[in-house]
Coordinates of N, CA and C in Angstrom, one line a residue:
Chain A
M1 N 0.7 -1.5 -0.1 CA -0.1 -0.1 0.3 C 0.9 0.8 0.2
E2 N 0.5 2.2 -0.7 CA 1.2 3.2 -0.8 C 0.5 4.3 0.4
R3 N 2.2 5.1 0.8 CA 2.3 6.0 1.8 C 0.6 7.4 0.7
I4 N -0.3 8.4 1.8 CA -0.6 9.3 1.1 C -0.4 10.4 1.2
G5 N -0.7 11.6 0.6 CA 0.2 12.2 0.4 C 0.5 12.4 2.5
S6 N 1.7 13.7 2.1 CA 2.0 13.7 3.7 C 1.7 14.1 4.6
I7 N 0.9 15.8 3.4 CA 0.2 16.6 4.9 C -1.2 16.1 5.1
N8 N -1.6 14.9 4.4 CA -2.5 13.9 5.0 C -2.7 12.6 6.0
Q9 N -1.5 12.5 5.0 CA -1.0 11.3 6.1 C -0.8 12.7 7.8
S10 N 0.0 13.2 7.8 CA 0.3 13.8 9.5 C -1.5 14.5 10.1
Q11 N -2.1 15.7 9.4 CA -3.2 15.3 9.7 C -3.6 14.3 10.5
N12 N -4.2 12.8 9.3 CA -3.9 11.6 10.2 C -3.8 11.4 11.5
L13 N -2.4 10.9 11.5 CA -1.1 10.8 12.3 C -2.1 11.8 13.5
D14 N -1.4 12.6 13.2 CA -2.9 13.7 14.4 C -4.1 13.4 15.1
A15 N -4.6 13.5 14.0 CA -6.3 12.1 14.6 C -5.9 11.6 15.4
I16 N -5.3 10.5 14.5 CA -4.8 9.0 15.9 C -4.3 9.0 16.5
F17 N -3.1 10.2 16.9 CA -3.0 9.5 18.1 C -3.6 10.7 19.2
A18 N -4.0 11.6 18.6 CA -4.5 12.2 19.9 C -5.8 11.7 20.6
A19 N -6.9 10.7 19.4 CA -7.8 10.1 19.7 C -7.4 8.5 20.4
L20 N -6.7 8.9 20.3 CA -5.9 7.7 20.9 C -5.5 7.9 22.1
A21 N -5.5 8.9 22.6 CA -4.1 9.7 24.4 C -5.4 9.8 26.0
D22 N -6.4 8.8 25.7 CA -7.3 9.1 26.3 C -8.0 7.1 26.5
P23 N -7.1 7.3 27.9 CA -7.4 6.5 28.5 C -9.3 5.1 27.9
T24 N -10.4 6.5 28.0 CA -11.5 5.6 28.2 C -11.5 5.8 26.6
R25 N -11.3 6.3 25.2 CA -10.9 6.4 24.1 C -10.8 4.8 24.1
R26 N -9.8 4.1 24.5 CA -8.2 3.5 24.6 C -9.0 2.0 24.2
A27 N -10.6 2.2 25.6 CA -10.9 1.1 25.8 C -11.6 1.1 25.5
I28 N -13.0 1.9 24.8 CA -13.7 1.8 23.6 C -13.2 0.2 22.5
L29 N -12.2 1.1 22.0 CA -12.0 0.8 20.7 C -11.6 -0.6 21.3
S30 N -10.7 -0.9 22.4 CA -10.4 -2.6 23.3 C -12.4 -2.6 22.8
R31 N -13.0 -2.8 23.3 CA -14.5 -3.5 23.7 C -15.4 -3.9 22.3
L32 N -14.9 -2.4 20.8 CA -14.9 -2.6 19.6 C -14.7 -3.7 19.0
A33 N -13.6 -3.9 19.7 CA -12.8 -5.9 19.0 C -13.0 -6.4 19.3
A34 N -14.1 -6.9 20.0 CA -15.2 -7.5 20.2 C -16.3 -7.9 19.4
G35 N -16.4 -6.6 18.7 CA -17.8 -6.8 18.1 C -18.4 -5.4 17.9
E36 N -19.7 -5.1 17.4 CA -20.2 -3.6 17.4 C -21.0 -4.2 18.5
A37 N -21.1 -2.5 18.4 CA -22.2 -2.4 19.9 C -22.9 -1.0 19.8
S38 N -23.1 -0.3 20.7 CA -24.5 0.4 20.6 C -23.7 1.4 21.8
V39 N -24.2 2.9 20.9 CA -23.5 3.5 23.0 C -24.6 2.6 24.0
N40 N -25.4 2.4 23.7 CA -25.4 1.6 25.8 C -24.7 1.1 26.2
E41 N -24.5 0.2 24.6 CA -23.5 -1.1 25.7 C -22.9 -0.3 25.4
I42 N -21.5 0.3 25.0 CA -20.9 0.6 25.1 C -19.8 1.6 26.6
A43 N -22.0 2.2 27.3 CA -21.3 3.0 27.9 C -21.5 2.4 29.1
A44 N -22.7 1.0 29.4 CA -22.4 0.6 30.1 C -21.5 0.3 32.0
P45 N -20.2 -0.3 30.8 CA -19.4 -1.1 31.9 C -18.3 0.8 32.3
F46 N -18.5 1.9 32.0 CA -18.0 2.6 31.7 C -18.5 3.7 33.0
R47 N -19.2 3.2 33.2 CA -20.5 3.7 34.5 C -20.2 5.7 33.6
M48 N -19.9 5.7 32.4 CA -20.7 7.2 31.9 C -22.2 7.6 31.1
S49 N -22.1 8.5 31.4 CA -23.3 9.2 30.4 C -23.8 8.7 28.8
Q50 N -24.4 9.1 27.9 CA -24.3 8.2 27.0 C -23.9 9.8 26.3
P51 N -24.3 10.6 26.7 CA -22.9 12.0 25.7 C -22.2 12.4 25.7
A52 N -21.4 11.1 27.1 CA -19.8 11.3 27.6 C -19.4 10.3 26.6
V53 N -19.9 9.4 26.6 CA -19.8 8.1 25.8 C -19.6 8.8 24.6
S54 N -21.0 9.2 23.5 CA -21.0 10.1 22.4 C -20.3 11.0 22.0
K55 N -19.7 11.8 23.1 CA -18.1 12.7 22.4 C -17.0 12.1 22.0
H56 N -17.1 10.8 23.4 CA -16.1 10.1 22.9 C -15.7 9.2 21.6
L57 N -16.8 9.1 21.5 CA -17.0 8.3 20.0 C -17.1 9.7 18.4
R58 N -17.8 10.4 18.6 CA -17.4 11.3 17.7 C -15.7 11.7 17.3
V59 N -14.8 11.5 18.4 CA -13.8 12.1 18.8 C -13.4 10.5 17.5
L60 N -13.0 8.8 18.1 CA -12.8 9.2 17.3 C -13.5 8.3 15.8
E61 N -14.4 8.4 15.5 CA -14.9 8.3 14.0 C -14.3 9.3 13.6
R62 N -14.3 11.1 14.3 CA -12.9 11.5 12.7 C -11.4 11.5 13.2
A63 N -11.5 10.5 13.6 CA -10.1 10.1 13.4 C -10.0 8.6 12.9
G64 N -11.7 8.0 12.0 CA -11.4 7.6 11.5 C -11.0 5.2 11.3
L65 N -11.3 5.4 13.1 CA -10.9 4.5 13.8 C -12.7 3.4 13.9
I66 N -13.6 4.1 14.1 CA -14.7 3.1 14.1 C -15.7 3.6 13.6
E67 N -16.2 3.9 13.1 CA -17.0 3.9 11.9 C -19.0 3.9 12.6
R68 N -20.1 3.6 11.5 CA -21.4 3.6 13.2 C -22.3 3.3 11.7
D69 N -22.9 3.2 11.5 CA -24.6 3.0 10.5 C -24.9 3.6 11.4
I70 N -25.3 4.4 9.9 CA -25.9 5.6 10.4 C -27.4 5.8 10.0
D71 N -28.0 4.0 9.4 CA -29.5 4.0 9.2 C -30.5 2.8 9.8
K72 N -30.1 2.9 11.8 CA -30.3 1.5 12.0 C -30.0 2.7 13.6
Q73 N -31.2 3.0 14.1 CA -31.5 3.1 15.3 C -30.6 3.5 16.5
R74 N -30.1 2.4 16.4 CA -29.2 1.8 17.5 C -28.2 2.5 17.5
R75 N -27.6 2.8 16.0 CA -26.4 3.5 15.4 C -25.6 2.6 16.3
P76 N -25.3 0.9 15.8 CA -24.6 0.3 17.3 C -22.4 1.2 15.6
A77 N -21.3 1.3 16.9 CA -20.0 1.2 16.7 C -19.7 0.4 16.1
R78 N -18.7 0.2 15.0 CA -17.9 -0.3 14.6 C -16.3 -0.3 14.6
L79 N -15.2 -1.2 14.9 CA -14.2 -1.0 15.4 C -13.2 -0.9 13.4
K80 N -12.4 0.1 13.1 CA -11.6 -0.2 11.8 C -10.8 0.7 12.4
A81 N -10.1 -0.6 12.4 CA -8.3 -0.4 12.8 C -7.2 0.2 12.1
Q82 N -7.3 -0.1 10.5 CA -6.9 0.3 9.4 C -6.1 1.4 10.2
P83 N -6.9 2.7 10.1 CA -5.9 3.6 10.4 C -4.7 3.6 11.7
M84 N -5.1 3.3 13.1 CA -3.4 2.2 13.3 C -2.7 2.0 12.8
L85 N -2.3 1.3 11.4 CA -1.2 0.8 10.4 C 0.0 2.0 10.4
A86 N -0.8 3.2 10.7 CA -0.2 4.6 9.1 C 0.3 5.1 11.6
A87 N 0.1 4.3 12.4 CA 0.8 4.8 13.4 C 1.6 4.5 13.6
V88 N 2.1 2.7 13.6 CA 2.3 1.6 14.0 C 3.8 2.1 12.6
H89 N 3.2 2.7 11.8 CA 4.2 3.0 9.9 C 5.0 3.5 11.0
W90 N 4.5 5.2 11.3 CA 5.4 5.0 11.6 C 6.8 5.3 12.9
L91 N 5.1 4.6 14.0 CA 6.9 4.7 15.1 C 7.5 2.9 15.1
E92 N 7.5 2.6 14.0 CA 8.3 1.2 13.4 C 9.8 2.1 13.5
E93 N 9.5 3.6 12.6 CA 10.8 3.8 11.9 C 11.5 4.6 13.1
F94 N 11.4 3.8 14.6 CA 12.6 3.7 15.1 C 12.3 2.5 16.2
K95 N 12.1 1.0 15.2 CA 12.6 0.1 15.7 C 13.5 0.3 16.3
Q96 N 14.8 0.9 15.6 CA 15.8 0.0 16.0 C 16.4 0.5 17.5
F97 N 16.6 1.7 17.9 CA 16.1 2.6 18.9 C 14.7 1.4 20.3
W98 N 13.7 1.1 19.8 CA 13.9 0.4 20.7 C 14.6 -0.9 21.1
S99 N 14.4 -1.8 20.5 CA 15.8 -2.7 19.7 C 16.5 -2.7 20.7
S100 N 17.5 -1.8 20.3 CA 19.3 -1.8 20.8 C 19.1 -1.1 22.9
S101 N 18.2 -0.4 23.0 CA 16.8 0.0 24.6 C 16.8 -1.8 24.7
F102 N 16.1 -2.2 24.7 CA 15.3 -3.2 24.7 C 16.9 -4.9 25.2
D103 N 18.5 -5.1 24.4 CA 18.9 -4.9 24.2 C 20.3 -4.8 25.5
Q104 N 20.3 -4.2 24.6 CA 20.6 -3.0 27.0 C 20.5 -3.8 27.8
L105 N 18.9 -3.3 27.7 CA 17.8 -4.6 29.4 C 17.8 -5.5 29.8
D106 N 18.4 -6.6 27.9 CA 18.2 -7.3 28.0 C 19.6 -7.8 28.7
G107 N 20.8 -7.6 28.0 CA 22.4 -7.6 28.3 C 22.4 -7.3 30.1
L108 N 21.9 -6.4 30.2 CA 21.7 -6.1 31.5 C 21.6 -6.8 32.8
L109 N 19.4 -8.0 32.6 CA 18.8 -8.9 33.0 C 19.8 -9.8 33.1
E110 N 20.6 -9.8 31.8 CA 21.7 -11.1 32.4 C 22.5 -11.6 32.4
E111 N 23.7 -9.9 33.3 CA 24.1 -9.6 34.1 C 24.3 -9.1 35.6
L112 N 22.6 -9.1 36.2 CA 22.0 -9.3 36.8 C 21.9 -10.4 37.7
K113 N 21.5 -11.3 36.2 CA 21.6 -13.1 37.1 C 22.9 -13.8 37.3
R114 N 23.4 -13.9 36.3 CA 25.1 -14.3 36.6 C 26.1 -13.6 37.7
T115 N 25.5 -12.4 38.4 CA 26.2 -11.8 39.1 C 24.9 -12.7 40.4
K116 N 24.4 -12.4 40.8 CA 23.3 -13.4 41.7 C 23.8 -14.6 41.9
A117 N 24.0 -15.5 41.1 CA 24.4 -16.9 41.2 C 25.2 -17.0 41.1
K118 N 26.5 -16.0 41.2 CA 27.6 -15.9 41.8 C 27.7 -15.3 43.0
A119 N 26.7 -14.8 43.8 CA 27.2 -14.2 45.2 C 27.3 -15.6 45.6
P120 N 28.2 -15.2 46.9 CA 27.8 -16.1 47.9 C 26.2 -16.1 48.7
G121 N 26.7 -17.2 49.1 CA 25.0 -16.9 50.5 C 23.7 -17.1 49.3
N122 N 23.6 -17.6 48.1 CA 21.7 -17.5 46.9 C 22.3 -18.6 47.0
E123 N 21.0 -19.2 46.7 CA 20.5 -20.6 46.9 C 21.3 -21.2 45.3
Chain B
M1 N 9.7 -8.3 28.8 CA 9.3 -7.5 30.7 C 7.9 -6.7 30.2
E2 N 7.6 -6.6 31.9 CA 7.1 -7.2 32.0 C 5.6 -6.0 32.0
R3 N 4.9 -5.8 32.1 CA 4.0 -4.6 31.9 C 4.0 -3.6 33.7
I4 N 4.1 -2.2 33.4 CA 4.4 -2.6 34.2 C 2.7 -2.0 35.0
G5 N 2.6 -1.4 36.7 CA 1.1 -1.1 36.9 C 0.1 -0.5 35.9
S6 N -1.3 -1.0 35.8 CA -2.5 -1.0 34.3 C -2.7 0.8 34.5
I7 N -2.2 1.3 35.6 CA -2.6 3.0 35.9 C -2.0 4.0 35.8
N8 N -0.3 3.7 36.1 CA 1.0 3.7 35.6 C 0.8 4.0 34.0
Q9 N 1.0 2.4 33.3 CA 1.1 2.4 31.9 C -0.3 3.0 31.4
S10 N -1.2 3.1 31.8 CA -2.5 4.1 31.2 C -1.4 5.7 31.0
Q11 N -1.4 6.4 32.2 CA -1.1 7.9 31.8 C -0.2 7.1 31.5
N12 N 0.5 6.6 31.2 CA 1.7 6.9 29.9 C 1.6 6.4 29.4
L13 N 0.7 5.3 28.7 CA -0.1 6.0 27.2 C -0.1 7.2 26.7
D14 N -0.9 8.3 27.6 CA -2.6 8.7 27.2 C -0.5 10.0 27.6
A15 N 0.3 10.2 28.1 CA 1.1 11.7 27.2 C 2.1 10.6 26.8
I16 N 2.3 9.0 25.3 CA 2.7 9.2 24.8 C 2.0 9.9 23.1
F17 N 0.9 8.7 23.4 CA -0.4 9.1 22.2 C -0.6 10.2 21.8
A18 N 0.0 11.4 23.4 CA -0.5 12.6 23.2 C 1.1 13.8 23.1
A19 N 1.8 12.9 22.6 CA 2.6 13.4 22.7 C 2.9 13.7 21.6
L20 N 2.8 12.2 20.9 CA 3.0 12.4 19.4 C 1.6 12.6 18.4
A21 N 1.0 13.5 18.5 CA -0.1 14.2 17.9 C 0.1 14.7 17.4
D22 N 1.3 16.1 16.9 CA 1.7 17.0 16.9 C 2.8 17.1 15.6
P23 N 2.2 17.1 14.6 CA 3.7 16.4 13.6 C 5.2 17.6 13.7
T24 N 5.4 18.3 14.5 CA 6.1 19.1 15.5 C 7.5 18.9 16.4
R25 N 6.6 17.7 16.4 CA 7.0 16.7 17.7 C 7.3 15.5 17.4
R26 N 7.3 15.8 16.7 CA 7.0 13.9 15.2 C 8.1 14.3 14.2
A27 N 8.3 15.7 13.9 CA 9.7 15.9 13.5 C 10.6 15.7 14.2
I28 N 10.3 16.3 15.4 CA 11.1 16.5 16.5 C 12.8 14.8 16.5
L29 N 11.7 13.8 16.7 CA 11.4 12.5 17.7 C 12.4 12.5 15.8
S30 N 12.2 12.9 15.2 CA 12.6 12.4 13.9 C 14.1 12.5 13.0
R31 N 14.1 14.2 13.6 CA 15.1 15.0 13.5 C 16.8 14.2 14.8
L32 N 16.5 13.8 16.0 CA 16.8 13.2 17.0 C 16.6 12.2 16.3
A33 N 16.4 11.4 15.8 CA 17.3 9.7 16.0 C 18.4 9.2 15.0
A34 N 18.8 10.5 14.9 CA 19.6 10.4 13.4 C 21.0 11.8 14.5
G35 N 20.2 11.5 15.9 CA 21.3 12.5 17.1 C 21.3 12.9 17.8
E36 N 21.5 13.6 19.3 CA 21.5 14.0 20.1 C 21.5 15.8 19.5
A37 N 20.7 16.4 19.9 CA 21.5 17.9 19.5 C 20.1 18.8 20.5
S38 N 20.6 20.1 20.7 CA 20.3 21.1 20.8 C 18.9 21.6 21.1
V39 N 18.9 22.9 21.4 CA 17.7 23.8 21.0 C 18.1 24.5 19.9
N40 N 18.4 24.8 19.2 CA 19.4 26.3 18.2 C 19.0 25.2 17.1
E41 N 19.8 23.8 17.1 CA 20.7 22.7 16.3 C 18.1 22.5 15.6
I42 N 17.7 22.1 16.9 CA 16.3 21.4 16.2 C 15.3 23.0 15.9
A43 N 15.4 23.7 16.2 CA 15.2 25.0 15.2 C 15.0 25.1 14.7
A44 N 16.3 25.2 14.0 CA 17.0 25.5 12.7 C 15.7 25.4 11.3
P45 N 15.2 24.0 10.9 CA 15.1 23.5 9.8 C 13.7 24.4 10.5
F46 N 13.0 24.1 11.7 CA 11.0 24.6 11.5 C 10.5 25.8 11.7
R47 N 11.9 26.5 11.7 CA 11.5 28.2 11.0 C 10.5 28.9 12.3
M48 N 11.0 28.3 13.7 CA 9.6 28.4 14.9 C 11.2 28.8 15.9
S49 N 10.6 30.0 16.7 CA 11.4 30.0 18.1 C 11.5 29.3 18.9
Q50 N 12.7 29.7 19.1 CA 13.9 28.8 20.9 C 12.3 28.7 21.6
P51 N 11.5 28.9 22.0 CA 10.5 28.9 22.7 C 9.7 27.8 22.8
A52 N 9.0 28.4 21.6 CA 8.2 27.7 21.0 C 8.7 25.4 21.4
V53 N 10.3 25.8 20.5 CA 10.9 25.2 20.2 C 11.3 23.7 21.8
S54 N 10.9 25.0 23.1 CA 11.6 24.0 23.8 C 10.5 24.3 24.5
K55 N 9.6 24.4 24.0 CA 8.0 23.6 25.1 C 7.0 22.5 24.2
H56 N 7.6 22.2 23.6 CA 7.4 21.3 22.9 C 8.8 19.9 22.9
L57 N 9.4 19.9 23.6 CA 10.6 19.3 23.8 C 10.8 18.7 25.8
R58 N 10.0 20.2 26.9 CA 9.3 19.3 28.0 C 8.1 18.4 27.5
V59 N 6.8 18.8 27.0 CA 5.8 17.6 25.8 C 6.8 16.4 26.0
L60 N 7.6 16.4 25.3 CA 8.6 14.7 25.3 C 8.8 15.1 25.8
E61 N 9.7 15.5 26.9 CA 10.2 14.9 28.1 C 9.8 14.5 29.0
R62 N 7.6 14.4 29.4 CA 7.5 14.3 30.3 C 7.0 13.3 29.9
A63 N 6.8 12.7 28.9 CA 5.6 11.7 27.6 C 6.9 10.6 27.9
G64 N 8.6 10.8 28.0 CA 9.4 10.4 28.7 C 10.4 9.9 27.6
L65 N 10.4 10.7 26.4 CA 10.6 10.4 24.9 C 12.1 11.0 24.8
I66 N 12.2 12.3 25.6 CA 13.6 12.9 25.4 C 14.0 12.9 26.9
E67 N 14.9 12.7 26.8 CA 16.2 13.1 27.7 C 17.1 14.4 27.3
R68 N 17.3 15.3 28.7 CA 17.6 16.7 28.7 C 19.4 16.6 29.0
D69 N 20.3 17.2 28.9 CA 21.6 17.1 29.6 C 21.2 18.3 31.1
I70 N 21.3 18.5 31.8 CA 20.7 19.3 32.8 C 22.4 20.2 32.8
D71 N 23.4 19.5 33.3 CA 24.7 19.7 33.6 C 25.5 20.5 32.0
K72 N 24.7 20.7 30.8 CA 25.4 21.5 30.4 C 24.2 22.4 29.8
Q73 N 25.7 23.3 28.9 CA 24.9 24.3 29.0 C 23.7 24.7 27.7
R74 N 24.5 23.7 26.5 CA 23.8 23.1 25.0 C 22.4 22.7 25.4
R75 N 22.3 22.1 27.1 CA 21.4 20.8 27.5 C 20.6 20.3 25.7
P76 N 21.8 19.5 25.4 CA 21.2 18.7 24.5 C 20.3 17.9 25.2
A77 N 19.2 17.3 23.1 CA 18.2 16.6 23.3 C 18.8 15.4 22.9
R78 N 17.9 14.1 23.7 CA 18.3 12.8 23.1 C 17.0 12.5 23.1
L79 N 16.7 11.4 21.9 CA 16.2 10.6 22.5 C 15.4 9.1 22.7
K80 N 14.6 8.3 23.3 CA 15.0 7.8 24.1 C 13.1 7.2 23.5
A81 N 14.0 6.5 22.8 CA 12.4 5.3 22.0 C 11.8 4.4 23.2
Q82 N 12.4 4.0 23.8 CA 11.7 3.0 24.6 C 10.4 3.1 25.1
P83 N 9.9 3.8 26.0 CA 8.5 4.4 26.0 C 7.7 3.9 24.9
M84 N 7.8 4.2 24.1 CA 7.4 4.4 22.3 C 6.8 2.2 22.1
L85 N 7.9 1.7 22.6 CA 7.1 -0.1 22.4 C 5.4 -0.1 23.9
A86 N 5.8 0.7 24.3 CA 4.9 0.7 25.8 C 3.0 1.0 24.3
A87 N 3.6 1.3 23.7 CA 1.9 2.3 22.6 C 2.0 1.4 21.3
V88 N 3.5 0.9 20.7 CA 3.9 -0.6 19.6 C 2.5 -1.8 20.6
H89 N 3.0 -1.3 21.4 CA 2.4 -3.1 22.2 C 0.4 -2.6 22.6
W90 N 0.2 -1.5 22.5 CA -1.6 -1.0 23.1 C -1.8 -2.0 22.0
L91 N -1.3 -1.4 20.3 CA -1.3 -1.1 18.4 C -1.4 -2.4 18.2
E92 N -0.8 -3.4 18.9 CA -0.2 -4.6 18.7 C -1.5 -5.6 18.9
E93 N -1.6 -5.2 20.5 CA -3.7 -5.4 20.2 C -4.8 -5.7 19.4
F94 N -4.6 -4.9 18.4 CA -5.5 -5.3 16.7 C -5.1 -5.8 15.8
K95 N -4.2 -6.1 15.9 CA -3.2 -7.0 15.1 C -3.8 -7.6 13.4
Q96 N -4.9 -8.2 14.2 CA -5.7 -9.0 13.9 C -6.9 -8.8 12.9
F97 N -6.6 -6.8 13.2 CA -8.4 -6.3 12.6 C -6.6 -5.3 10.7
W98 N -6.1 -5.1 11.6 CA -4.9 -4.6 10.1 C -4.6 -6.0 10.0
S99 N -4.6 -7.0 9.9 CA -4.2 -7.8 9.0 C -5.5 -8.4 8.3
S100 N -6.6 -7.9 8.5 CA -7.8 -8.9 7.7 C -7.7 -7.4 6.8
S101 N -7.5 -6.4 6.9 CA -8.4 -5.6 6.5 C -7.4 -5.6 5.5
F102 N -5.9 -5.6 5.7 CA -5.0 -5.5 4.2 C -5.0 -6.7 3.7
D103 N -5.0 -7.8 4.4 CA -5.7 -9.5 3.3 C -7.3 -8.3 2.4
Q104 N -7.7 -8.1 2.8 CA -8.9 -7.7 2.1 C -8.3 -6.5 0.5
L105 N -7.7 -5.8 1.4 CA -6.9 -5.1 0.1 C -6.8 -6.0 -0.6
D106 N -5.6 -6.3 0.1 CA -4.9 -6.8 -1.0 C -5.4 -8.0 -2.3
G107 N -6.7 -8.3 -1.2 CA -7.3 -9.0 -2.5 C -8.6 -9.1 -3.6
L108 N -8.7 -7.3 -2.8 CA -9.7 -6.4 -3.5 C -8.3 -5.9 -5.3
L109 N -7.4 -5.9 -5.0 CA -5.9 -5.0 -5.6 C -7.0 -6.3 -7.1
E110 N -5.5 -7.4 -6.3 CA -5.4 -8.8 -7.2 C -6.5 -8.7 -8.4
E111 N -7.6 -8.8 -7.2 CA -9.6 -8.8 -8.3 C -9.6 -7.5 -9.5
L112 N -8.8 -6.4 -8.8 CA -9.3 -5.1 -9.9 C -8.1 -5.6 -11.4
K113 N -6.7 -5.8 -11.0 CA -5.6 -6.3 -11.6 C -5.4 -7.3 -12.8
R114 N -6.9 -8.0 -12.5 CA -7.7 -8.9 -13.2 C -8.1 -8.5 -13.6
T115 N -9.3 -7.8 -13.1 CA -10.2 -7.4 -14.6 C -9.8 -7.3 -15.5
K116 N -9.0 -5.2 -15.2 CA -7.9 -5.1 -15.6 C -7.3 -5.5 -16.4
A117 N -7.1 -6.4 -17.1 CA -5.9 -7.2 -18.0 C -7.0 -7.9 -18.1
K118 N -8.2 -8.6 -18.1 CA -9.7 -8.9 -19.0 C -9.6 -8.4 -20.0
A119 N -10.1 -7.2 -19.5 CA -10.8 -6.3 -20.3 C -9.6 -5.8 -20.5
P120 N -11.3 -6.1 -22.4 CA -10.8 -5.0 -23.1 C -10.3 -3.9 -24.4
G121 N -8.9 -3.5 -25.3 CA -8.4 -2.3 -25.2 C -7.5 -2.3 -23.8
N122 N -7.3 -2.4 -23.3 CA -6.2 -2.4 -22.6 C -4.8 -3.2 -23.0
E123 N -3.6 -1.8 -22.9 CA -2.4 -2.8 -23.2 C -2.0 -4.0 -22.7

């Protein structure tokens, strides 16, 4: 898949990352991963008002992360995870830096284990 | 690596995703992937004031995505990409949904190619 124009791409990333920067919205996405749900169904576990949930749904919809049926009274929301891929692609440009940090951490943990094993008084 | 407590994890994700929701901050991170840089060096390509860049650096620092030397006059900023891994982990929970979208898209593209190849008048 080709990258779309960089300005659009950038605006999409702004909207996607901003949408993900809220714990309720992330929880809503996790809920929708199990299947489509109405606002009431989404609101239930959060003890949140329906308007508050609707507001979050609008943010997710604008970021392209969910879609809602217009023609049904329940207006169930459905996960659209594909735009997340743009976020993952962006993050993956830094992959070498996570890896090296992790390699360093792994090395440190190995070192600690060896030191602990060698130390007298340890089982 | 074990997940840290879910509340901390959630607050970190809030800060990380919010920090990434701005094109200048993403560009700063890309710049720092090439090596540490002072505020002036970071500001140069953006035609942005130094205070504006400093503000972005503070957001990135609070999200744990950069660190700055306190004891040096230049206070160079350095990339700390490891917290991005928490964001990637979160996104990867949805991996099956990107994959299926992509498989569908691949299927659609193949279908289009075949249709085009079959259509009369095409080279």
